[in-house]
Structure formats: structure tokens, C-alpha cells
Amino acid sequence: ESATLAGGFPNVVIAPALSDSMLLKVLAHAKCRAAFVENAVAVGRLLNLQGQLPALSHIFVMEESSAHLPRTIGCAELVERGGRSSAERLANILESVHAHDLATIMYTSGSTGEPKGVMRTQDNLLSNITNGGEIIVSRPDDLFVIVLSLNHLLGRFGFLKSAVTGRTTAIIKATEMDLDLKVVESLAGTAMAMVPRVMQRIWNDLLDQEGNRQRWEMIETLDRKNSADGLGAADREKFDVLVSELKKTAHKALGGRIKYISYSGAAMPPRIMRFFELIGIPLIGAYGSTECGGVTLCGIGENRPGNLGKPFPNVEVRIAADTEILVRGPTVSPGYFENPEATREVFDPDGWYH
């Protein structure tokens, strides 16, 4: 990711779970010339498809034990080859990259039809990292845990922002079905990013810890009573003790250092929002899309049901007459790769994304 972006080689991030037919469509459409893969299984998939991918000429494998496979170069050999090049050549490559050059093609899921390749320029990516403000260097001990793949907008920008600000990133390759809370605890991140369905899994796992589910049910009962009629002294003391116990076990299960959790992609259930509000871990909601990047963000303490914050300083937002949200700014994609018809449908001549 970092090397291809720095060198000006447009990349495509592909989830390993993608079917062979969809993998073929994406690689053929993007005219990919090289592929970085993890192991022998992934190499085998590409070798089987290579006859239908005339542009694909290089396969680089990360797992060194698979480097002997045909038409494959191991990562160590690639690094060794690069070491034979001059520093001047590297400098020339880095300086040849410009703001409006294509940086990456992010393919949509295709759930509503054929996947479209969203083009994102170097400036698109950088604009979403700065969000129109100054870049603040992270603390040395900051650790950002991403429970998303890099072909998801939120995960991608979380990783890139870490690279720019000096923050360490841990990427958990898991879904809501197989996420292990013990992994989250062992990492002890200071911040996390995920989609609400993964948060639902984490929330349920937290409730399964040390009697938390019973505590939470009692807290919710008292919370509703407080909203309706207020709490007497005895109930208030009971409520505070229950919340304190819940907070202690939940923070421990998340590693003990968590400052906030950011999310995007869907609405967060109000019960989960209230849970994290009570235990003192801010949830920060954001709105955006692959086409327009990040658009809005909640500040700490601003998150509530139905609210996803204010637009970033470098983004314009307008509500059309039919209530559609329109977005314009340097984070907005120039369109879909080699698909002018689809581009015209959602990107108008004035730069607004519909």
C-alpha cells in the first residue's frame, strides 16, 4: 500500500474472500499488471486465471516458502532487487507523483449490480487525511486498531492517517462472526475503528463477561426510571455502583487504554450508544462513501442517535430539492474507472456527487 502510493503505481485492494469470477472481473477491468499475494493458495488462484489476464505479468508472494512457485517472485528477492537501484532513481520516482494522479481504484461491493471501480487520486487520499486542517503528530504510544479490511473506506483511511501521523496500526482480519475479544484485549489499543455490526459482536461479548449482562439489564431499568421520574438516593447509589462495575470489566476487556471508537457504514443501535456513553468510551460516528470519502464526523460528546456530526472544513454539503445529499470537495472521486456512463449518473458537471 505505502510503496505503490509513494511510487505512483495505482493499486487495487482486493479481499481474499472474493470469488474467482469476481476476482477475474476486477483484475481484468483494472488491467492489473502486478499482484501482491499472501501465500501459495493465492498464487495458485492467480496462475489459474492468468491465461484470461493478459496484462498480469508479475506475481509477488509475501510468504517466502512459496517463492519457488512458477512465474512468482518472493518478497525478499523484490527487496534485494530494489536495493540495487540508486537513491537518485528512487528520488526521481517519488518526485514524479502529482496531486491529481490516480492513486487507487476501490471497487464497490457490487451488491446492487456489477462492481464499479471508484477512482481516487493522490489528492483525494491526502485531503481525507488532513480534512482541511493541520496534521497532528500522534503520541508515541498510540495504537489504532482497525477491525476492517483495507478495501473498506474507513479502514483504508485509518491506516493511511496512521502512516502520516506516526501512529501504530493493528489490523484485525475478522468479521462480526469470528472476532475474538481476547485479541482486542491483548492489543490494548488507544482507539478503534469498525462498522456497527462488528460493534454489535463486541458489545455482546462484553455483556457475556463477569455478570455484565445482568448488570446491564438492571442499569437499563434504572436508566429508564431516571428518565421518567428521576431516581431516589438508594436507586442512584445502586445505579452508580453498577455502572462503575460495568465500566471496570468492559475497559479491561478492551485492553484498558481505549480513548474512543470510531464507526461508519450504518447507524449505531441506540442501546449500544448508551452503553458506551455510560462506561465512558466515546463513540465517534462518521458519514461518507467510497465515492466522496469522509464527509462528516462527530466530535467527542456529540454522538447521539440520528446525528453523524458536522461536515469537514474541506467538504461542501448541500441538500437537494428532493432531499438527496450532495457532496463536493477535494475528497470527491473524479469518477468510475473506464465507466463514463456511470460517472455521469452521479457526478454532475459542477463537481457535486449525488
CSV table of C-alpha atoms in Angstrom, one decimal:
chain,number,residue,atom,x,y,z
A,1,GLU,CA,0.0,0.0,0.0
A,2,SER,CA,2.6,2.6,1.1
A,3,ALA,CA,5.1,1.7,-1.6
A,4,THR,CA,2.7,1.7,-4.5
A,5,LEU,CA,1.1,5.0,-3.4
A,6,ALA,CA,4.5,6.7,-2.9
A,7,GLY,CA,5.8,5.4,-6.2
A,8,GLY,CA,2.7,6.5,-8.2
A,9,PHE,CA,1.5,3.0,-9.1
A,10,PRO,CA,-2.3,2.9,-8.9
A,11,ASN,CA,-3.3,0.0,-6.8
A,12,VAL,CA,-6.4,-2.1,-6.2
A,13,VAL,CA,-7.0,-3.7,-2.7
A,14,ILE,CA,-8.9,-7.0,-3.0
A,15,ALA,CA,-10.4,-9.1,-0.2
A,16,PRO,CA,-9.1,-12.7,-0.3
A,17,ALA,CA,-12.7,-13.9,0.2
A,18,LEU,CA,-13.7,-12.6,-3.3
A,19,SER,CA,-14.9,-15.4,-5.6
A,20,ASP,CA,-12.7,-16.4,-8.6
A,21,SER,CA,-15.3,-15.0,-11.0
A,22,MET,CA,-15.4,-11.6,-9.3
A,23,LEU,CA,-11.6,-11.6,-8.9
A,24,LEU,CA,-11.2,-12.1,-12.6
A,25,LYS,CA,-13.7,-9.3,-13.4
A,26,VAL,CA,-11.9,-6.8,-11.1
A,27,LEU,CA,-8.3,-7.7,-12.2
A,28,ALA,CA,-9.3,-7.6,-15.9
A,29,HIS,CA,-11.3,-4.4,-15.7
A,30,ALA,CA,-8.4,-2.6,-13.8
A,31,LYS,CA,-5.8,-4.1,-16.2
A,32,CYS,CA,-3.6,-5.1,-13.3
A,33,ARG,CA,0.0,-5.7,-14.3
A,34,ALA,CA,1.3,-7.0,-10.9
A,35,ALA,CA,-0.2,-8.7,-7.9
A,36,PHE,CA,1.0,-9.0,-4.3
A,37,VAL,CA,-0.4,-12.1,-2.6
A,38,GLU,CA,0.0,-13.8,0.7
A,39,ASN,CA,0.7,-17.4,0.1
A,40,ALA,CA,0.8,-20.4,-2.3
A,41,VAL,CA,-3.0,-20.7,-2.3
A,42,ALA,CA,-3.4,-17.2,-3.6
A,43,VAL,CA,-0.6,-17.7,-6.2
A,44,GLY,CA,-2.5,-20.8,-7.4
A,45,ARG,CA,-5.7,-18.9,-7.9
A,46,LEU,CA,-3.9,-16.3,-10.0
A,47,LEU,CA,-1.9,-18.8,-12.1
A,48,ASN,CA,-5.2,-20.5,-12.9
A,49,LEU,CA,-6.7,-17.2,-14.1
A,50,GLN,CA,-3.5,-15.7,-15.7
A,51,GLY,CA,-4.5,-17.0,-19.2
A,52,GLN,CA,-7.5,-14.7,-19.0
A,53,LEU,CA,-5.5,-11.8,-17.7
A,54,PRO,CA,-3.1,-10.7,-20.5
A,55,ALA,CA,-1.9,-7.6,-18.6
A,56,LEU,CA,-0.8,-9.6,-15.4
A,57,SER,CA,2.9,-10.2,-15.8
A,58,HIS,CA,4.2,-10.2,-12.2
A,59,ILE,CA,3.1,-12.1,-9.1
A,60,PHE,CA,4.9,-11.2,-5.8
A,61,VAL,CA,4.3,-13.5,-2.8
A,62,MET,CA,4.8,-12.4,0.8
A,63,GLU,CA,5.3,-15.9,2.2
A,64,GLU,CA,8.9,-16.9,1.4
A,65,SER,CA,8.2,-20.6,1.4
A,66,SER,CA,6.0,-20.1,-1.7
A,67,ALA,CA,8.6,-18.0,-3.6
A,68,HIS,CA,9.7,-21.1,-5.6
A,69,LEU,CA,6.4,-21.3,-7.5
A,70,PRO,CA,6.4,-20.7,-11.2
A,71,ARG,CA,6.2,-17.1,-12.5
A,72,THR,CA,6.4,-15.9,-8.9
A,73,ILE,CA,8.9,-13.6,-7.2
A,74,GLY,CA,9.4,-13.7,-3.4
A,75,CYS,CA,9.2,-10.5,-1.4
A,76,ALA,CA,12.8,-10.9,-0.2
A,77,GLU,CA,14.0,-11.0,-3.8
A,78,LEU,CA,12.0,-8.0,-4.7
A,79,VAL,CA,13.5,-6.0,-1.8
A,80,GLU,CA,17.0,-7.2,-2.9
A,81,ARG,CA,16.4,-6.1,-6.4
A,82,GLY,CA,15.2,-2.7,-5.2
A,83,GLY,CA,18.4,-2.4,-3.1
A,84,ARG,CA,20.5,-2.5,-6.3
A,85,SER,CA,18.8,0.7,-7.6
A,86,SER,CA,20.3,4.1,-6.9
A,87,ALA,CA,19.0,6.6,-4.3
A,88,GLU,CA,18.7,9.1,-7.2
A,89,ARG,CA,16.3,6.8,-9.1
A,90,LEU,CA,14.1,6.4,-6.1
A,91,ALA,CA,14.1,10.2,-5.5
A,92,ASN,CA,13.1,10.7,-9.2
A,93,ILE,CA,10.2,8.2,-8.8
A,94,LEU,CA,8.9,9.9,-5.7
A,95,GLU,CA,9.1,13.4,-7.2
A,96,SER,CA,7.2,12.3,-10.4
A,97,VAL,CA,4.0,11.7,-8.4
A,98,HIS,CA,1.5,14.6,-8.7
A,99,ALA,CA,-1.7,15.5,-6.7
A,100,HIS,CA,-4.2,14.6,-9.5
A,101,ASP,CA,-2.6,11.3,-10.4
A,102,LEU,CA,-4.7,8.2,-10.0
A,103,ALA,CA,-3.7,6.6,-6.6
A,104,THR,CA,-6.1,3.7,-6.2
A,105,ILE,CA,-9.2,2.1,-7.6
A,106,MET,CA,-11.7,1.0,-4.9
A,107,TYR,CA,-14.2,-1.4,-6.2
A,108,THR,CA,-17.7,-1.3,-4.7
A,109,SER,CA,-19.2,-4.5,-3.4
A,110,GLY,CA,-21.5,-5.0,-6.4
A,111,SER,CA,-24.4,-5.8,-4.2
A,112,THR,CA,-26.7,-3.8,-6.5
A,113,GLY,CA,-25.1,-4.9,-9.7
A,114,GLU,CA,-21.7,-5.2,-11.3
A,115,PRO,CA,-18.9,-3.7,-9.1
A,116,LYS,CA,-17.7,-0.2,-10.2
A,117,GLY,CA,-14.2,1.0,-9.8
A,118,VAL,CA,-14.1,4.2,-7.8
A,119,MET,CA,-11.0,6.2,-8.8
A,120,ARG,CA,-9.3,8.1,-6.0
A,121,THR,CA,-6.4,10.5,-6.7
A,122,GLN,CA,-3.4,11.2,-4.6
A,123,ASP,CA,-5.1,14.5,-3.5
A,124,ASN,CA,-8.4,12.6,-2.7
A,125,LEU,CA,-6.5,10.5,-0.2
A,126,LEU,CA,-4.4,13.3,1.3
A,127,SER,CA,-7.5,15.6,1.6
A,128,ASN,CA,-9.2,12.9,3.6
A,129,ILE,CA,-6.2,12.6,5.9
A,130,THR,CA,-5.9,16.4,6.6
A,131,ASN,CA,-9.7,17.1,6.4
A,132,GLY,CA,-8.8,20.7,5.7
A,133,GLY,CA,-6.8,21.1,8.9
A,134,GLU,CA,-3.3,20.7,10.2
A,135,ILE,CA,-1.8,17.2,10.6
A,136,ILE,CA,-1.2,16.5,14.3
A,137,VAL,CA,1.6,14.0,15.1
A,138,SER,CA,0.4,11.1,17.2
A,139,ARG,CA,1.7,10.2,20.6
A,140,PRO,CA,4.5,7.5,20.6
A,141,ASP,CA,2.3,5.0,22.5
A,142,ASP,CA,-0.9,5.5,20.3
A,143,LEU,CA,-2.2,2.3,18.8
A,144,PHE,CA,-5.1,2.3,16.3
A,145,VAL,CA,-6.9,-1.0,16.0
A,146,ILE,CA,-8.8,-1.4,12.7
A,147,VAL,CA,-11.4,-4.3,12.6
A,148,LEU,CA,-11.9,-3.7,8.9
A,149,SER,CA,-10.1,-4.7,5.7
A,150,LEU,CA,-8.2,-2.1,3.6
A,151,ASN,CA,-10.8,-2.4,0.8
A,152,HIS,CA,-13.2,-0.6,3.2
A,153,LEU,CA,-13.1,3.2,3.1
A,154,LEU,CA,-12.9,3.6,6.9
A,155,GLY,CA,-10.2,1.0,7.3
A,156,ARG,CA,-8.2,2.4,4.4
A,157,PHE,CA,-8.1,6.0,5.6
A,158,GLY,CA,-7.5,4.9,9.2
A,159,PHE,CA,-4.3,3.1,8.0
A,160,LEU,CA,-3.2,6.0,5.8
A,161,LYS,CA,-3.8,8.5,8.6
A,162,SER,CA,-1.7,6.4,10.9
A,163,ALA,CA,1.1,6.3,8.4
A,164,VAL,CA,1.1,10.1,8.0
A,165,THR,CA,0.8,10.9,11.7
A,166,GLY,CA,3.2,8.3,13.1
A,167,ARG,CA,0.6,6.2,14.8
A,168,THR,CA,1.0,2.5,15.1
A,169,THR,CA,-1.8,0.5,13.4
A,170,ALA,CA,-3.0,-3.1,14.1
A,171,ILE,CA,-5.4,-4.6,11.5
A,172,ILE,CA,-7.6,-7.4,12.7
A,173,LYS,CA,-8.7,-9.6,9.8
A,174,ALA,CA,-12.0,-10.7,11.2
A,175,THR,CA,-15.7,-10.3,10.7
A,176,GLU,CA,-18.5,-10.0,13.2
A,177,MET,CA,-18.8,-13.8,13.1
A,178,ASP,CA,-15.3,-14.7,14.2
A,179,LEU,CA,-13.9,-11.7,16.0
A,180,ASP,CA,-12.1,-12.8,19.2
A,181,LEU,CA,-12.3,-10.2,22.0
A,182,LYS,CA,-9.1,-11.7,23.5
A,183,VAL,CA,-7.2,-10.4,20.5
A,184,VAL,CA,-8.6,-6.9,21.1
A,185,GLU,CA,-7.7,-7.1,24.8
A,186,SER,CA,-4.1,-8.3,24.0
A,187,LEU,CA,-3.5,-5.4,21.6
A,188,ALA,CA,-4.6,-2.8,24.2
A,189,GLY,CA,-5.3,-0.1,21.5
A,190,THR,CA,-5.9,3.5,22.3
A,191,ALA,CA,-8.5,3.8,19.6
A,192,MET,CA,-10.5,1.5,17.3
A,193,ALA,CA,-12.4,1.7,14.0
A,194,MET,CA,-15.2,-0.7,12.9
A,195,VAL,CA,-18.7,-0.9,11.4
A,196,PRO,CA,-21.7,-1.2,13.7
A,197,ARG,CA,-22.3,-4.9,13.0
A,198,VAL,CA,-18.8,-5.6,14.4
A,199,MET,CA,-19.6,-3.3,17.4
A,200,GLN,CA,-22.7,-5.4,18.0
A,201,ARG,CA,-20.5,-8.5,18.3
A,202,ILE,CA,-18.1,-6.7,20.7
A,203,TRP,CA,-21.0,-5.4,22.8
A,204,ASN,CA,-22.5,-8.9,23.1
A,205,ASP,CA,-19.1,-10.3,24.1
A,206,LEU,CA,-18.6,-7.6,26.7
A,207,LEU,CA,-22.1,-8.4,28.2
A,208,ASP,CA,-21.0,-12.1,28.5
A,209,GLN,CA,-18.1,-11.1,30.7
A,210,GLU,CA,-18.3,-11.5,34.5
A,211,GLY,CA,-22.1,-10.9,35.0
A,212,ASN,CA,-22.2,-7.8,32.8
A,213,ARG,CA,-25.5,-8.8,31.1
A,214,GLN,CA,-27.3,-8.9,34.4
A,215,ARG,CA,-25.7,-5.6,35.4
A,216,TRP,CA,-26.7,-4.0,32.1
A,217,GLU,CA,-30.3,-5.1,32.4
A,218,MET,CA,-30.5,-3.5,35.9
A,219,ILE,CA,-28.8,-0.4,34.6
A,220,GLU,CA,-31.2,-0.1,31.8
A,221,THR,CA,-34.2,-0.4,34.1
A,222,LEU,CA,-32.9,2.3,36.4
A,223,ASP,CA,-31.9,4.4,33.4
A,224,ARG,CA,-35.5,4.4,32.1
A,225,LYS,CA,-36.8,5.1,35.6
A,226,ASN,CA,-34.4,8.1,35.9
A,227,SER,CA,-35.6,9.5,32.5
A,228,ALA,CA,-39.3,9.2,33.6
A,229,ASP,CA,-39.4,10.1,37.2
A,230,GLY,CA,-35.8,10.5,38.5
A,231,LEU,CA,-34.0,8.3,41.0
A,232,GLY,CA,-34.1,8.4,44.7
A,233,ALA,CA,-30.9,8.3,46.8
A,234,ALA,CA,-30.9,4.5,47.1
A,235,ASP,CA,-31.5,3.8,43.4
A,236,ARG,CA,-28.9,6.5,42.4
A,237,GLU,CA,-26.3,4.8,44.6
A,238,LYS,CA,-27.2,1.4,43.1
A,239,PHE,CA,-27.0,2.8,39.6
A,240,ASP,CA,-23.6,4.4,40.2
A,241,VAL,CA,-22.2,1.2,41.6
A,242,LEU,CA,-23.5,-1.0,38.7
A,243,VAL,CA,-22.1,1.5,36.1
A,244,SER,CA,-18.7,1.5,37.9
A,245,GLU,CA,-18.5,-2.3,37.9
A,246,LEU,CA,-19.6,-2.5,34.3
A,247,LYS,CA,-17.0,0.2,33.3
A,248,LYS,CA,-14.2,-1.7,35.1
A,249,THR,CA,-14.8,-5.0,33.4
A,250,ALA,CA,-15.5,-3.5,29.9
A,251,HIS,CA,-12.4,-1.3,29.9
A,252,LYS,CA,-10.3,-4.3,31.0
A,253,ALA,CA,-11.7,-6.5,28.2
A,254,LEU,CA,-10.8,-3.8,25.6
A,255,GLY,CA,-7.2,-3.6,26.8
A,256,GLY,CA,-7.5,-0.8,29.4
A,257,ARG,CA,-6.2,2.1,27.2
A,258,ILE,CA,-9.1,2.8,24.9
A,259,LYS,CA,-9.9,6.5,24.4
A,260,TYR,CA,-12.6,6.3,21.7
A,261,ILE,CA,-14.1,4.1,19.0
A,262,SER,CA,-15.0,5.4,15.5
A,263,TYR,CA,-17.6,3.9,13.2
A,264,SER,CA,-19.2,4.3,9.9
A,265,GLY,CA,-21.2,2.4,7.3
A,266,ALA,CA,-24.6,2.1,9.1
A,267,ALA,CA,-26.5,3.5,12.1
A,268,MET,CA,-25.3,2.5,15.6
A,269,PRO,CA,-28.1,1.0,17.7
A,270,PRO,CA,-29.1,3.4,20.5
A,271,ARG,CA,-28.7,0.8,23.2
A,272,ILE,CA,-25.1,0.3,22.3
A,273,MET,CA,-24.5,4.1,22.1
A,274,ARG,CA,-25.9,4.4,25.6
A,275,PHE,CA,-23.9,1.5,26.9
A,276,PHE,CA,-20.6,3.1,25.8
A,277,GLU,CA,-21.7,6.6,26.9
A,278,LEU,CA,-22.2,5.2,30.5
A,279,ILE,CA,-18.9,3.4,30.7
A,280,GLY,CA,-17.0,6.5,29.4
A,281,ILE,CA,-15.8,5.3,26.0
A,282,PRO,CA,-16.9,7.9,23.3
A,283,LEU,CA,-18.3,6.6,20.1
A,284,ILE,CA,-17.5,8.8,17.1
A,285,GLY,CA,-19.8,8.4,14.2
A,286,ALA,CA,-18.9,9.4,10.6
A,287,TYR,CA,-20.7,9.6,7.3
A,288,GLY,CA,-19.1,9.1,3.9
A,289,SER,CA,-18.9,6.8,0.9
A,290,THR,CA,-16.2,5.3,-1.3
A,291,GLU,CA,-17.1,7.9,-4.0
A,292,CYS,CA,-16.8,11.0,-1.8
A,293,GLY,CA,-14.6,9.9,1.1
A,294,GLY,CA,-15.3,11.1,4.6
A,295,VAL,CA,-17.9,13.8,4.8
A,296,THR,CA,-18.9,14.4,8.4
A,297,LEU,CA,-17.6,13.4,11.8
A,298,CYS,CA,-19.0,13.7,15.4
A,299,GLY,CA,-16.8,15.3,18.0
A,300,ILE,CA,-16.4,13.6,21.3
A,301,GLY,CA,-19.6,14.1,23.3
A,302,GLU,CA,-21.6,15.0,20.2
A,303,ASN,CA,-22.7,11.5,19.2
A,304,ARG,CA,-26.3,10.6,19.6
A,305,PRO,CA,-28.9,8.6,17.6
A,306,GLY,CA,-29.6,10.3,14.3
A,307,ASN,CA,-26.6,12.5,14.4
A,308,LEU,CA,-23.3,12.0,12.4
A,309,GLY,CA,-21.7,15.3,13.2
A,310,LYS,CA,-20.7,18.2,11.0
A,311,PRO,CA,-19.0,18.4,7.6
A,312,PHE,CA,-15.2,18.5,7.5
A,313,PRO,CA,-13.9,22.0,6.7
A,314,ASN,CA,-12.8,21.0,3.2
A,315,VAL,CA,-16.1,19.5,2.2
A,316,GLU,CA,-19.3,21.2,0.9
A,317,VAL,CA,-22.6,19.6,1.6
A,318,ARG,CA,-25.9,20.6,0.1
A,319,ILE,CA,-29.4,19.1,0.4
A,320,ALA,CA,-31.2,19.0,-3.0
A,321,ALA,CA,-34.9,19.8,-3.5
A,322,ASP,CA,-35.7,16.1,-3.3
A,323,THR,CA,-33.7,15.8,0.0
A,324,GLU,CA,-30.8,14.0,-1.6
A,325,ILE,CA,-27.4,14.7,0.0
A,326,LEU,CA,-24.9,16.3,-2.4
A,327,VAL,CA,-21.2,16.5,-1.7
A,328,ARG,CA,-18.4,18.5,-3.3
A,329,GLY,CA,-14.7,19.0,-2.5
A,330,PRO,CA,-11.2,17.7,-2.8
A,331,THR,CA,-12.1,14.3,-1.2
A,332,VAL,CA,-14.7,13.5,-4.0
A,333,SER,CA,-13.6,11.0,-6.6
A,334,PRO,CA,-13.2,12.1,-10.3
A,335,GLY,CA,-15.5,9.2,-11.3
A,336,TYR,CA,-15.6,5.5,-12.1
A,337,PHE,CA,-12.7,3.9,-13.9
A,338,GLU,CA,-13.4,3.4,-17.6
A,339,ASN,CA,-17.2,3.8,-17.0
A,340,PRO,CA,-18.2,7.3,-18.2
A,341,GLU,CA,-21.9,6.4,-18.3
A,342,ALA,CA,-22.0,5.5,-14.6
A,343,THR,CA,-19.8,8.6,-13.8
A,344,ARG,CA,-22.3,10.9,-15.5
A,345,GLU,CA,-25.2,9.4,-13.4
A,346,VAL,CA,-23.8,10.5,-10.1
A,347,PHE,CA,-21.1,13.2,-10.7
A,348,ASP,CA,-22.5,16.4,-12.2
A,349,PRO,CA,-20.5,19.0,-14.3
A,350,ASP,CA,-20.3,21.3,-11.2
A,351,GLY,CA,-18.4,18.7,-9.2
A,352,TRP,CA,-21.3,17.6,-7.0
A,353,TYR,CA,-21.5,13.9,-6.1
A,354,HIS,CA,-25.2,12.8,-5.9
